[in-house]
């Protein structure tokens, strides 16, 4: 059965005959501006060491996971995420040199793209609201306002703080995102250092609570403390916690919308080689693995130090208890930088739905609704399930693109068949996405499958169903002229890539500054790195030298002061390095 006899818009071949317009932009801009591995290692380090780590790491403690289950589950799940970026996202991104949004429109048509961008808007808008709330928690703490644990705000002053902070986020995302992105890059190494220091500082607090002594005996001692006071295997209500497989599934699902869902095609279309997805491991194992474990330690340590159940604390309470004022600054920066990135993405998605408005104006409009949502703490409290919902909502679209790109040609069908038919909406793609989401809703409502696993069978359903639906709706037909034009475009890109790889077999990092400023920037960055190493070393000294309980409080007070001073020095050096790198010569490029 074929639907190709139904009335259709004029096929594109009717416009391409006798012309060479089909060769226009055969080499996408990304192919001419590839980046080396250092770029991707730094990018993932900056993006995945963020405010969500505070919330998710603490949430694991309240979900009742056991210590060994957490350590192994996070290892497996984050490893699967890295494999997904390496084997799924990066190869198709490098082969096409297109973002998902551009490639999706070619496959599914403009109407489907608008539906998909609406889903992107909803997800990143909710995440941006949650991160604004996290930053507001820190300002709330600094001003002495009441903790916000109810789903709705219980303090008018907290609402004012959130609105003011949100206004700053809107202005930055709408007008100055590039500067904020650079600031986020500076913040990432420091935030990682804060996580490590916070976890180290919390250890002697927990050891004293469990054993009566601040020391612990290696790994076995750590696991004993963890089993007793952190990841106890049961929820605060006494119910069994989540399993090692659910931990692994969550760690994998946490980024599934961008790796299996292919949103990170936009990033990896600039990759020098197809295997550069391995550098996502910088974010997964430094940000997610170390960050989530350290945040759990910090949460449990804060609960002990304040003699308050962890459920009655927010991220600001936790950070201040183990890091002092530096912890408050870390929460503010982490929430702010993450909220800006999410709002920017939501604004880009909304701009495609409102093309008559500028991107900045659309971002501001969307930002107003996001900031209003941020006033309700339940949004931030829902970050962990929100990321899984994102995987459930968006991952099937990635499966559709993978099926179109790889499976259809292997099954004897025509890639881009819907485009050749002139369809503004690919019916097979819409049907597949709808069926996948219906399956997910059924699993959620019936409880037939753990919430954390749903995205996996849903992805497989989309991979299998799309080729079958496409075969019934026209993909088995042929369009010789259009296919020849497309093959010619792909051949031009292939030859360009082969020539580039032959000329630059090794990474050639572009240096945006002249020799003098490059040398100066390297020295400044080296100094900034040394500052962070010293701060971490000071925290580890407290953790492993097992001071007398009477001395521990004094050492913590000294650390709070030293950490604040080192933080100021770090930011001065790092921002000076950025200023040197982005001097007149760099701008000229």
XYZ file of C-alpha atoms in Angstrom:
589
model
C 0.000 0.000 0.000
C 1.354 3.444 -0.924
C 0.012 6.930 -0.306
C 2.049 8.460 -3.120
C -0.969 8.827 -5.432
C -2.621 11.305 -3.082
C -2.436 15.010 -4.091
C 0.911 16.432 -2.993
C 2.786 19.694 -3.071
C 5.045 20.162 -6.074
C 8.072 17.836 -5.746
C 11.374 19.611 -5.305
C 12.739 18.036 -8.494
C 10.394 20.257 -10.485
C 12.321 23.266 -9.203
C 15.771 21.742 -9.478
C 15.737 20.541 -13.105
C 18.117 22.351 -15.354
C 19.762 24.201 -12.486
C 22.636 23.638 -10.051
C 20.874 25.088 -7.040
C 20.934 21.685 -5.401
C 24.712 22.082 -5.018
C 24.411 25.332 -3.099
C 25.899 24.949 0.385
C 26.850 21.327 -0.316
C 29.600 21.854 2.263
C 27.899 23.012 5.493
C 29.703 25.766 7.439
C 30.511 23.344 10.266
C 32.760 21.339 7.929
C 34.968 24.414 7.465
C 35.227 25.173 11.191
C 36.047 21.857 12.855
C 37.379 21.765 16.398
C 39.943 19.606 18.146
C 39.416 17.317 21.128
C 40.320 19.949 23.743
C 37.294 21.987 22.742
C 34.889 19.122 23.432
C 36.591 18.094 26.661
C 36.264 21.665 27.955
C 32.724 22.060 26.648
C 31.415 18.943 28.390
C 33.268 19.812 31.565
C 31.558 23.206 31.608
C 28.068 22.006 30.720
C 27.815 18.983 33.018
C 29.289 20.433 36.192
C 26.289 22.536 37.097
C 23.441 23.276 39.483
C 21.584 20.079 38.654
C 24.424 18.139 40.296
C 23.578 19.705 43.678
C 19.924 18.710 43.399
C 20.352 15.235 41.874
C 23.188 14.165 44.164
C 21.168 15.058 47.253
C 18.019 13.439 45.829
C 19.808 10.093 45.525
C 20.262 10.128 49.309
C 16.537 10.611 49.902
C 15.628 7.913 47.348
C 17.191 5.247 49.557
C 19.830 3.855 47.248
C 22.578 1.750 48.837
C 26.199 2.906 48.725
C 27.490 0.049 46.548
C 24.447 0.253 44.284
C 25.080 3.970 43.776
C 28.795 3.635 43.020
C 28.289 0.771 40.549
C 25.070 2.105 39.029
C 26.548 5.530 38.297
C 29.617 3.882 36.778
C 27.519 1.764 34.420
C 25.012 4.464 33.516
C 27.560 7.170 32.807
C 29.622 4.713 30.764
C 26.546 3.929 28.635
C 25.981 7.658 28.152
C 29.542 8.118 26.871
C 29.085 5.138 24.535
C 25.848 6.682 23.236
C 27.565 9.981 22.442
C 30.434 8.106 20.783
C 28.522 5.539 18.714
C 25.199 7.295 18.060
C 25.487 11.078 18.179
C 28.961 11.912 16.892
C 29.060 9.685 13.769
C 25.833 11.071 12.289
C 26.795 14.620 13.267
C 30.165 14.331 11.496
C 28.691 12.593 8.437
C 26.050 15.275 7.896
C 27.738 18.307 9.502
C 24.203 19.433 10.361
C 22.422 20.231 13.592
C 19.497 18.025 14.537
C 17.091 20.878 13.889
C 18.304 21.412 10.325
C 18.510 17.703 9.551
C 15.150 16.951 11.153
C 13.422 19.508 8.940
C 14.960 17.872 5.875
C 13.616 14.485 7.002
C 10.263 15.323 8.555
C 9.226 18.719 7.175
C 8.660 22.127 8.710
C 5.413 21.269 10.535
C 6.949 18.363 12.417
C 9.914 20.569 13.324
C 7.540 23.099 14.883
C 5.921 20.369 17.000
C 9.348 19.148 18.081
C 10.554 22.661 18.912
C 7.482 23.089 21.104
C 8.589 20.017 23.072
C 12.126 21.458 23.335
C 10.655 24.729 24.586
C 8.662 22.979 27.313
C 11.570 20.852 28.539
C 14.306 23.485 28.617
C 11.878 26.096 29.897
C 11.062 23.891 32.893
C 14.751 23.175 33.508
C 15.619 26.876 33.322
C 12.896 27.637 35.877
C 14.276 24.970 38.211
C 17.789 26.409 38.010
C 16.583 29.945 38.719
C 14.891 28.546 41.822
C 18.154 26.896 42.909
C 19.993 30.219 42.660
C 17.142 31.901 44.536
C 17.613 29.365 47.346
C 21.148 30.655 47.851
C 20.093 34.308 47.877
C 17.248 33.355 50.260
C 19.803 31.854 52.626
C 22.089 34.891 52.423
C 19.174 37.209 53.279
C 17.897 35.005 56.107
C 14.546 34.264 54.453
C 12.601 31.116 55.410
C 13.435 27.846 53.672
C 11.053 26.967 50.830
C 10.027 23.323 51.120
C 6.368 23.529 50.096
C 5.425 23.129 46.394
C 4.379 26.796 46.384
C 6.214 29.874 47.712
C 5.574 30.676 51.379
C 7.477 33.967 51.469
C 6.678 37.122 49.484
C 10.318 38.158 49.845
C 11.383 34.877 48.212
C 9.125 35.683 45.260
C 10.751 39.100 44.910
C 14.243 37.535 45.046
C 13.293 34.989 42.366
C 11.779 37.632 40.102
C 14.835 39.866 40.453
C 17.253 37.027 39.776
C 15.113 35.837 36.875
C 15.130 39.307 35.354
C 18.936 39.214 35.268
C 18.848 35.777 33.637
C 16.427 37.033 30.962
C 18.580 40.034 30.112
C 21.753 37.966 29.881
C 20.177 35.179 27.805
C 18.474 37.655 25.467
C 21.396 40.037 24.935
C 24.653 38.777 26.350
C 24.734 34.990 26.270
C 28.212 34.812 24.761
C 29.724 36.570 27.750
C 27.739 34.386 30.139
C 28.866 31.249 28.305
C 32.479 32.345 28.797
C 31.788 32.981 32.472
C 30.270 29.501 32.772
C 33.469 28.038 31.327
C 35.459 29.827 34.027
C 33.076 28.615 36.720
C 33.171 24.916 35.754
C 36.641 23.998 37.163
C 35.960 25.985 40.312
C 32.556 24.315 40.814
C 34.163 20.888 40.413
C 36.708 21.898 43.054
C 33.816 22.979 45.311
C 32.127 19.586 44.917
C 35.343 17.741 45.775
C 36.071 20.008 48.733
C 32.502 19.748 49.999
C 32.580 15.953 49.884
C 35.959 15.877 51.617
C 34.848 18.288 54.348
C 31.689 16.251 54.981
C 33.573 12.974 55.544
C 35.020 13.705 59.030
C 31.627 15.135 60.091
C 29.929 11.887 59.101
C 32.680 9.716 60.581
C 32.330 11.509 63.910
C 28.575 10.977 63.812
C 28.849 7.248 63.019
C 31.967 6.102 64.890
C 32.630 8.861 67.410
C 35.964 9.575 65.703
C 36.754 11.885 62.769
C 38.927 9.314 61.003
C 37.875 6.458 58.748
C 39.797 3.384 57.669
C 40.218 3.538 53.874
C 37.567 2.266 51.477
C 36.020 -0.172 53.951
C 35.649 2.604 56.505
C 34.147 4.903 53.905
C 31.601 2.259 52.849
C 30.676 1.665 56.494
C 30.019 5.372 56.983
C 28.158 5.563 53.664
C 25.923 2.580 54.498
C 25.176 3.939 57.955
C 24.567 7.642 57.382
C 24.373 8.475 53.650
C 23.136 5.896 51.149
C 21.351 3.557 53.540
C 19.320 1.439 51.112
C 15.962 2.677 52.414
C 13.992 5.883 51.999
C 13.310 8.229 54.952
C 9.897 6.520 55.188
C 11.563 3.116 55.573
C 10.681 1.848 52.102
C 13.217 -0.076 49.946
C 15.278 2.261 47.779
C 15.950 2.143 44.051
C 18.127 -0.651 42.641
C 21.534 -0.511 41.001
C 19.850 -0.928 37.605
C 17.538 2.009 38.230
C 20.531 4.131 39.209
C 22.296 3.093 35.991
C 19.169 3.755 33.920
C 18.779 7.216 35.432
C 22.424 8.107 34.793
C 21.968 7.011 31.170
C 18.562 8.693 30.789
C 19.792 11.956 32.336
C 21.377 12.953 29.024
C 19.420 10.686 26.688
C 17.560 13.581 25.091
C 20.869 15.020 23.857
C 22.799 11.832 22.948
C 20.227 9.204 21.904
C 17.869 12.073 21.077
C 20.644 13.656 18.939
C 20.259 17.245 20.175
C 24.054 17.294 20.587
C 24.445 16.916 16.827
C 24.589 20.714 17.018
C 27.775 20.400 19.077
C 29.474 17.446 17.418
C 28.929 18.647 13.831
C 32.179 20.553 14.485
C 34.112 17.450 15.634
C 37.393 16.703 13.835
C 36.724 12.951 14.024
C 33.758 10.651 14.646
C 35.125 9.207 17.890
C 35.242 12.552 19.713
C 32.132 11.544 21.628
C 34.489 9.881 24.112
C 35.280 13.327 25.506
C 31.759 13.489 26.888
C 33.336 11.353 29.619
C 34.854 14.527 31.088
C 31.381 15.738 31.950
C 29.971 12.341 32.844
C 32.680 11.209 35.244
C 33.843 14.542 36.669
C 30.447 16.228 36.728
C 27.911 13.441 37.120
C 29.878 10.692 38.845
C 32.074 12.732 41.184
C 29.586 15.602 41.422
C 26.593 13.450 42.392
C 28.570 11.433 44.932
C 30.108 14.568 46.456
C 26.702 16.270 46.629
C 25.334 13.252 48.484
C 28.184 13.455 50.980
C 27.568 17.177 51.406
C 23.848 16.645 52.002
C 24.366 13.969 54.607
C 27.126 16.008 56.287
C 24.906 19.093 56.418
C 22.068 17.080 57.967
C 24.455 15.884 60.701
C 26.002 19.309 61.279
C 22.626 21.039 61.544
C 20.902 18.119 63.311
C 18.110 18.490 60.763
C 16.619 15.891 58.392
C 17.951 16.287 54.868
C 14.373 16.604 53.563
C 14.097 19.870 55.535
C 17.164 21.424 53.863
C 17.618 23.000 50.463
C 20.791 23.266 48.380
C 21.861 26.537 50.030
C 21.634 25.053 53.531
C 23.741 22.116 52.401
C 26.398 24.163 50.601
C 26.835 26.673 53.412
C 27.167 23.967 56.072
C 30.179 22.360 54.394
C 31.714 25.220 52.368
C 30.675 28.443 54.085
C 30.144 31.525 51.924
C 31.946 29.831 49.044
C 29.149 27.263 49.023
C 26.513 29.990 48.697
C 28.431 31.504 45.788
C 28.734 28.063 44.175
C 24.964 27.509 44.305
C 24.278 30.965 42.861
C 26.788 30.544 40.031
C 25.749 26.994 39.240
C 22.069 27.859 39.064
C 22.656 31.075 37.148
C 24.921 29.631 34.467
C 22.705 26.589 33.909
C 19.528 28.684 33.784
C 21.053 30.973 31.156
C 22.021 28.074 28.901
C 18.572 26.458 29.235
C 16.691 29.718 28.651
C 18.834 30.406 25.584
C 17.929 26.991 24.130
C 14.255 27.496 24.965
C 14.404 30.889 23.251
C 15.920 29.374 20.110
C 13.128 26.793 19.977
C 10.463 29.448 20.526
C 11.981 31.677 17.831
C 11.134 29.052 15.196
C 7.504 29.196 16.355
C 7.371 33.002 16.238
C 9.505 33.905 13.190
C 8.165 37.474 12.996
C 9.927 38.345 16.271
C 13.660 38.602 16.909
C 15.348 35.853 18.925
C 16.084 38.266 21.755
C 12.474 39.413 22.011
C 11.172 35.843 21.904
C 13.642 34.813 24.617
C 12.443 37.674 26.806
C 8.792 36.672 26.328
C 9.507 33.036 27.161
C 11.672 34.127 30.070
C 8.791 35.946 31.740
C 6.757 32.733 31.945
C 9.808 30.762 33.081
C 10.564 33.195 35.905
C 6.960 33.026 37.120
C 7.257 29.215 37.203
C 10.552 29.541 39.101
C 8.707 31.115 42.029
C 7.211 27.684 42.775
C 9.780 25.458 44.533
C 8.162 22.231 43.311
C 9.811 22.899 39.934
C 13.314 22.613 41.423
C 12.230 19.666 43.565
C 11.258 17.843 40.355
C 14.608 18.130 38.553
C 15.426 14.422 38.795
C 12.173 13.129 37.241
C 12.199 16.091 34.829
C 15.376 14.868 33.166
C 13.861 11.388 32.732
C 10.679 12.901 31.303
C 12.918 14.779 28.868
C 14.448 11.484 27.745
C 10.991 9.918 27.339
C 9.665 12.909 25.387
C 12.591 13.650 23.068
C 14.602 10.435 22.568
C 12.161 8.801 20.092
C 12.786 11.639 17.648
C 16.470 10.728 17.664
C 15.518 7.124 16.876
C 13.469 8.353 13.887
C 16.462 10.267 12.535
C 18.802 7.298 13.067
C 16.335 5.012 11.274
C 16.012 7.430 8.347
C 19.763 7.931 8.022
C 21.015 4.366 8.471
C 18.184 1.826 8.309
C 16.129 3.009 5.349
C 18.983 2.704 2.795
C 19.910 -0.749 4.172
C 16.287 -1.885 3.824
C 16.056 -0.768 0.187
C 14.086 2.403 0.909
C 14.776 6.007 -0.053
C 16.285 8.431 2.421
C 14.512 11.861 2.436
C 11.460 10.317 0.762
C 9.028 12.648 2.516
C 10.977 15.672 1.319
C 10.988 14.356 -2.235
C 7.205 14.094 -1.981
C 7.075 17.733 -0.940
C 5.353 16.935 2.359
C 5.463 19.640 5.065
C 4.870 16.913 7.669
C 6.269 13.384 7.538
C 3.254 11.222 8.555
C 5.407 8.186 9.406
C 7.508 10.277 11.818
C 4.450 11.746 13.537
C 2.832 8.310 13.864
C 6.025 6.783 15.268
C 6.538 9.523 17.835
C 2.893 9.291 18.881
C 3.013 5.504 19.346
C 6.269 5.725 21.329
C 4.808 8.361 23.649
C 1.584 6.355 24.026
C 3.666 3.364 25.125
C 5.446 5.558 27.672
C 2.164 6.915 29.043
C 0.814 3.371 29.355
C 3.896 2.229 31.276
C 3.765 5.248 33.597
C 0.049 4.997 34.357
C 0.017 1.221 34.881
C 3.375 0.999 36.668
C 4.220 -2.017 34.512
C 7.809 -0.817 34.148
C 10.137 1.244 36.296
C 9.981 4.910 35.326
C 13.745 5.005 34.735
C 13.725 2.222 32.105
C 10.905 3.468 29.851
C 13.073 5.443 27.441
C 14.928 2.290 26.307
C 12.053 0.151 24.919
C 10.464 3.376 23.675
C 13.607 4.065 21.629
C 13.593 0.539 20.198
C 9.904 0.863 19.286
C 10.654 4.027 17.314
C 13.628 2.405 15.546
C 11.463 -0.527 14.404
C 8.171 1.231 13.725
C 9.475 4.142 11.651
C 10.913 2.056 8.755
C 7.716 -0.024 8.659
C 5.465 3.062 8.585
C 7.717 4.790 6.050
C 7.554 1.750 3.739
C 3.738 2.040 3.694
C 3.727 5.790 3.116
C 6.069 6.150 0.168
C 9.650 5.376 1.177
C 9.845 2.416 -1.250
C 9.327 4.707 -4.253
C 12.261 6.249 -6.093
C 13.050 9.749 -7.348
C 16.104 9.292 -9.614
C 16.699 12.981 -10.314
C 16.405 14.104 -6.697
C 18.442 11.161 -5.427
C 21.185 11.890 -7.949
C 21.315 15.517 -6.844
C 21.511 14.481 -3.197
C 24.241 11.928 -3.939
C 26.238 14.610 -5.732
C 26.003 16.912 -2.717
C 27.111 14.133 -0.379
C 30.023 13.240 -2.658
C 31.259 16.833 -2.594
C 31.186 16.841 1.216
C 32.922 13.441 1.363
C 35.754 14.627 -0.873
C 36.129 17.786 1.197
C 36.344 15.740 4.403
C 38.866 13.324 2.939
C 41.068 16.206 1.797
C 40.829 17.903 5.205
C 41.781 14.710 7.052
C 44.695 14.117 4.664
C 46.016 17.623 5.265
C 45.334 17.669 9.013
C 45.638 14.111 10.283
C 46.264 15.453 13.779
C 44.290 18.058 15.700
C 45.356 21.605 14.968
C 43.949 23.775 17.718
C 43.289 27.309 16.588
C 44.870 29.876 18.912
C 42.746 33.051 18.883
C 45.537 35.184 20.287
C 49.020 36.204 19.276
C 52.112 34.587 20.719
C 52.512 37.041 23.595
C 48.908 36.913 24.811
C 48.783 33.129 24.358
C 51.820 32.717 26.622
C 50.372 35.148 29.170
C 47.003 33.371 29.157
C 48.683 30.002 29.724
C 50.599 31.319 32.729
C 47.446 32.868 34.179
C 45.473 29.657 33.676
C 48.277 27.641 35.227
C 48.144 29.911 38.263
C 44.359 29.574 38.475
C 44.676 25.793 38.296
C 47.286 25.800 41.048
C 44.922 27.793 43.256
C 42.197 25.175 42.851
C 44.643 22.343 43.524
C 45.714 24.037 46.745
C 42.072 24.475 47.822
C 41.342 20.792 47.170
C 44.531 19.751 48.957
C 43.527 21.760 52.022
C 40.118 20.051 52.108
C 41.639 16.589 51.647
C 44.039 17.317 54.503
C 41.046 17.852 56.786
C 39.424 14.642 55.515
C 42.428 12.332 55.877
C 44.481 13.668 58.781
C 41.638 12.818 61.187
C 42.005 15.798 63.565
C 40.764 15.697 67.112
C 36.999 16.423 67.236
C 37.692 19.546 69.299
C 40.052 20.841 66.589
C 37.825 19.982 63.644
C 35.597 23.032 64.093
C 38.610 25.369 64.082
C 40.038 23.732 60.967
C 36.693 24.105 59.198
C 36.532 27.808 60.048
C 40.081 28.227 58.693
C 39.100 26.376 55.521
C 36.062 28.611 54.967
C 38.274 31.716 55.098
C 41.045 30.238 52.973
C 38.552 28.897 50.399
C 36.956 32.350 50.091
C 40.345 33.986 49.524
C 41.429 31.324 47.029
C 38.118 31.668 45.168
C 38.693 35.410 44.746
C 42.239 34.799 43.479
C 41.037 32.079 41.101
C 38.415 34.282 39.462
C 40.846 37.186 39.113
C 43.400 34.954 37.375
C 40.863 33.117 35.195
C 39.138 36.309 34.043
C 42.504 37.931 33.335
C 43.407 34.894 31.207
C 40.151 35.244 29.283
C 40.775 38.942 28.787
C 44.254 38.219 27.424
C 42.923 35.552 25.057
C 40.058 37.720 23.777
C 42.213 40.761 23.094
C 42.176 42.784 19.875
C 43.933 40.083 17.857
C 41.460 37.480 18.965
C 38.533 39.686 18.081
C 39.941 40.373 14.674
C 39.815 36.742 13.802
